[in-house]
Amino acid sequence: MDLFGDPAQWLPFTFAGLMGASILIYVILDGYDLGVGVLFPFADDAEKDRMIASIGPFWDANETWLVLAVGLLLVAFPTAHGEILTALYLPVAIMLIGLIMRGVAFEFRAKAPDPYKPLWNNVFFTGSLMTSLAQGFMLGMYVMGLDYTWGHFAFALLTAVFLTVGYSFIGATWVIYKTDEHLQRKAISWAKGGIWGLVLGIAAISLATPYVSPRIFEKWFTFPQILWLAPLPIISGALVLALWTMLRRMPFAGDRFSWLPFATASLLWTLAYSGMAYSFYPYVVPDKLTIYESASAPESLWIILLGTCVVLPTIAAYTFLAYYIFRGKATELRYD
Amino acid sequence: MMETLLLSRIQFAANISFHILFPTITIALGWVLLYFRLRYNRSGEARWMEAYSFWVKVFALSFAMGVVSGITMSFQFGTNWPGFMEIVGNIAGPLLAYEVMTAFFLEAVFLGIMLFGFSRVPRWLHTTATALVAFGTTMSTFWIIVLNSWMHTPQGFEMIDGVAHATDWWAIIFNPSMPYRFFHMLLASFLTVSFLIAGVSAFRWLIGGRTEGVRSALTTALTVAALLIPVQIYVGDLHGLNTKEYQPAKVAAMEGVWETERGAPLLLFALPDDAARENHFEVGIPGLASFILTHEWDGEIKGLNEFVAEDGTPLHPRVAPVFWSFRIMVGTGVLMLLTSWASVVLMLRKNKGGEGRRGVEGLPKLWLMGLVAMTFSGWLATLAGWYTTEIGRQPWLVQGVMTTKQAVADVPAPMVLSTLIAYLVVYAILLGAYITVIFYLARKASRGETLPNPRRTGAAAPTVPAE
C-alpha cells in the first residue's frame, strides 16, 4: 500500500485523523463542561454561579468540536455517517435534547426571574446528565459493533455510567484549576470520588474490545505489536497513580500546580483514546466498513482539505486567544 | 399510523423551523450591535452603550438557542436522511464543512470575548470581536444558503453510478438562485430584528422605561425597517422571476394556476383542492399575476397540469400549503411596509412649537401597542417564506436529481414519532421561555432606570447594569 502516493488512500486516512482529533478535543473540552453540569447538585448556589463562570466563555466553542467531528464524519465518510447515526437513533436524540436543555439553561438561569433560577439549574444538570449518559451509551454500543443484543445493551449502560462519572472527574479537575478556597477543596474531593469512573471505564472498554472482535484481539496480542502497545497501559496506570497522589495532597501552597490534575486527566484521556483509535483502524463502522470504503470522492475531500489547512490553525489560534483572555481564576461573569 | 417519510419530514420541518428563528435574529442583530458599539466608540454617548448592553443579552440568548438547535440539525441528516448524503454528499459535504469551519468556530469563540470581555480586553479587540461574530453569522448564512440554493437550482456536477460528483465548484457555489436567496434571507433577518427591537423598545417605552437608549434603539429600528422593506420587496420580486425560470411548478403552486394561462389573475383568496385539481371560491385581480411575474398583462404562466407524470403522479408540490404560506409572507411584508413607513412619517412630524421633530413622542400609545404586537412579525414572514420555497420544491429534495423519498432513513415510524413528540415538547417550552424572558429583561431594564424621561438634554443616561 502506497500510503502517500494515491489520494484515494491518504485522503481518507488524513480525514480519519482529523475526525479522530476533533472527537478527542471534544471529549476533553466538552467533557469538562458537561462534568461541571453533572456535579451541579453537589454545589450550593454561590458555588453554582462560580462553576458556571468557569465554563461560560468556553462551552460554545467546546461544543462546536462535536459539530466539526460529526461534520467530518458526514462529509468524509457519508455512508458510515448514515449507518452509525441510524443505528444510534434514540441515544442521539436523547443527547441532542440534553444538549439543547443545558445550552439554553446557561442563558436562562442568568436571565430568568430569580424564583425560576433553581428550575433552570435543574434543567442544566439534567441536560448535562442526559448528554453524558447518551454519549457513554453510544461509546459502549460502538465498541460492541453497533449490534443490539441484551448483553451489548447492558455493557452500553455500564459505559454510560462510567463515562458520566469520568466526565464529572475531568469537570472536577477543571473546577480545581479555575477556582480557589472552599470550592476548590470541594472539587478536590469530587475528583477523588470520581476517578473510579475513569479507571473502570477505560478498563471495561480495554477488556471488552478484544473480547468482542477477534480481529482486534489478533492486533493486540501478537508479537511484535504487543511491544508497541505495552507502554499504553503502563503509562496510563502511572498517570492514575500520579493523579491519586496529587489529589490527596492538594491544594498545594500558593495554589501551585492547580492546573496539573486537569492536564494529567487530559493526557490520560488522550492515551485511552489513542488506544481505541489504534484498535479500530481502519474501520469506521466496527468490523463492517473501513474508512477507505466509505470515503467521499477524492475531488470533494481535496476541497475540504484545502480549507482545513487554512482554517484549523486559525481556529487553534483564536481558541488559544480566548483561553488566554479568560485565564486565571473564574470571576463573576459580567457583560460590562 | 403515519408513515416514516411523512413523520421524518414533519420532524425535519419542526427542527429547522425552530432553528431558523434564532439565526434570523442573530445574523442582523450582530451587525446592529456593531453599529451601537461603533456609535458609542465615536460619540461616547451612554445611550448607545445602554442599547448595546440590553441587546447583547438578547443576542446571547438567541445565539445559545441557535447553537443547540443547530447541533440537532447536523445530526438529522444522518439519523433521518442518510440517502441525502449518499447521493449528493460529495457536494453537500464540503459546503457544510466550510460552514462549520469558517463560521461556526468564528462565532463561537469570539462570542465569549464579545459577551464577557468588555472589561478584560482593549476596546479595539472588543469591537473586533463584535465585528467578527457578526461576520461569522453572515458567513454561516452564506454557506447554508449556497447549499440550499444548490438543492433548488443544482449545477456544476455530474452523476456517476447514481452519485453526484462535483465538476465545477464555482458553478456550484454561485448557482442561479443563490444570490437572490442570500440577499432575500439577509434582508429578512434585518427586518425581523428591526421589528423585534421596535416591539421590545415600544414595550419598554409604554411601561415607563423612557431612556435615551430606548429612544435610540426604537428610532434606529424603525428607520432601518422603513429603508429595507422596499428593497426586500424588490429582491423578492427578482427571486420570484428566478424561480419562475428554474422551478415553474413552484410558481404555479404559489399562484394557484392549474391550467397554463395568459393574463392570469392574482388570487387574493382561493381554496386550492389537490384532489379535484382546481380552486374553490377564487377572488382575484385580473391579469395581475401575469404582470408581476412576466411584467406583461397577458404574459403566460405555466399551470400545474403541465407537471404531471404520464401515469398521473403529480411532479409538483401540494398546492394549498405553498399557496397559503406565500400569501402569509406577502401579507406580513405589506403590513411591515405600512407600519414602518407610517411610523417614520409620525416621527418626522414637526413639534407643535415648530422646533425639531416629534421623534418617538410622535407615536401614539395605540400605535406603540401595535408595534409590540408586531414584535415577532419577522418570524412569521420568514417561516412562511421558507415554507413556500421548501414545500414548493417537493416532491424533489434536490430539484430534478433526487426525490425526498429517496433520502429517508429506514427507521421505524414509532421511533420517529416518539422523538418528534419529544422535540416538539422541548421546543414549545423553550419558545415560551424565550419570549417570556425577553419581555422580563425589558421590564427589568425599565425598572432599573431612575431618570424620569430625560428629554434630549444630551445628558448621558445611566447605563443599565448587567447582572
mmCIF file of N, CA and C in Angstrom, chain B residues 7-17 73 76-77 80-81 390 420:
data_model
loop_
_atom_site.group_PDB
_atom_site.id
_atom_site.type_symbol
_atom_site.label_atom_id
_atom_site.label_comp_id
_atom_site.label_asym_id
_atom_site.label_seq_id
_atom_site.Cartn_x
_atom_site.Cartn_y
_atom_site.Cartn_z
ATOM 1 N N LEU B 7 -43.525 11.447 8.735
ATOM 2 C CA LEU B 7 -43.090 11.810 10.088
ATOM 3 C C LEU B 7 -41.695 12.431 10.069
ATOM 4 N N SER B 8 -40.813 11.871 9.251
ATOM 5 C CA SER B 8 -39.458 12.421 9.172
ATOM 6 C C SER B 8 -39.489 13.821 8.603
ATOM 7 N N ARG B 9 -40.383 14.023 7.617
ATOM 8 C CA ARG B 9 -40.485 15.373 7.055
ATOM 9 C C ARG B 9 -40.986 16.354 8.100
ATOM 10 N N ILE B 10 -41.990 15.921 8.872
ATOM 11 C CA ILE B 10 -42.508 16.820 9.914
ATOM 12 C C ILE B 10 -41.415 17.098 10.938
ATOM 13 N N GLN B 11 -40.664 16.049 11.280
ATOM 14 C CA GLN B 11 -39.604 16.232 12.274
ATOM 15 C C GLN B 11 -38.543 17.208 11.768
ATOM 16 N N PHE B 12 -38.141 17.041 10.506
ATOM 17 C CA PHE B 12 -37.135 17.944 9.961
ATOM 18 C C PHE B 12 -37.689 19.371 9.920
ATOM 19 N N ALA B 13 -38.940 19.477 9.482
ATOM 20 C CA ALA B 13 -39.561 20.807 9.418
ATOM 21 C C ALA B 13 -39.609 21.434 10.807
ATOM 22 N N ALA B 14 -39.960 20.635 11.809
ATOM 23 C CA ALA B 14 -40.042 21.165 13.172
ATOM 24 C C ALA B 14 -38.674 21.638 13.635
ATOM 25 N N ASN B 15 -37.650 20.805 13.407
ATOM 26 C CA ASN B 15 -36.309 21.154 13.858
ATOM 27 C C ASN B 15 -35.781 22.395 13.162
ATOM 28 N N ILE B 16 -35.951 22.436 11.834
ATOM 29 C CA ILE B 16 -35.336 23.542 11.116
ATOM 30 C C ILE B 16 -36.148 24.825 11.298
ATOM 31 N N SER B 17 -37.474 24.678 11.485
ATOM 32 C CA SER B 17 -38.281 25.879 11.747
ATOM 33 C C SER B 17 -37.878 26.491 13.073
ATOM 34 N N MET B 73 -29.554 19.922 13.982
ATOM 35 C CA MET B 73 -29.650 19.833 12.521
ATOM 36 C C MET B 73 -28.544 18.964 11.938
ATOM 37 N N GLN B 76 -29.456 15.435 12.185
ATOM 38 C CA GLN B 76 -30.672 14.991 11.486
ATOM 39 C C GLN B 76 -30.373 14.329 10.141
ATOM 40 N N PHE B 77 -29.369 14.846 9.441
ATOM 41 C CA PHE B 77 -29.031 14.259 8.142
ATOM 42 C C PHE B 77 -28.748 12.770 8.284
ATOM 43 N N ASN B 80 -32.032 10.699 10.041
ATOM 44 C CA ASN B 80 -33.287 10.590 9.304
ATOM 45 C C ASN B 80 -33.154 10.601 7.776
ATOM 46 N N TRP B 81 -32.071 11.181 7.284
ATOM 47 C CA TRP B 81 -31.967 11.344 5.833
ATOM 48 C C TRP B 81 -30.629 10.854 5.280
ATOM 49 N N GLU B 390 -39.544 25.749 0.308
ATOM 50 C CA GLU B 390 -39.155 24.351 0.562
ATOM 51 C C GLU B 390 -40.262 23.367 0.192
ATOM 52 N N LEU B 420 -40.081 12.848 17.625
ATOM 53 C CA LEU B 420 -40.753 14.060 17.160
ATOM 54 C C LEU B 420 -41.522 14.716 18.305
#
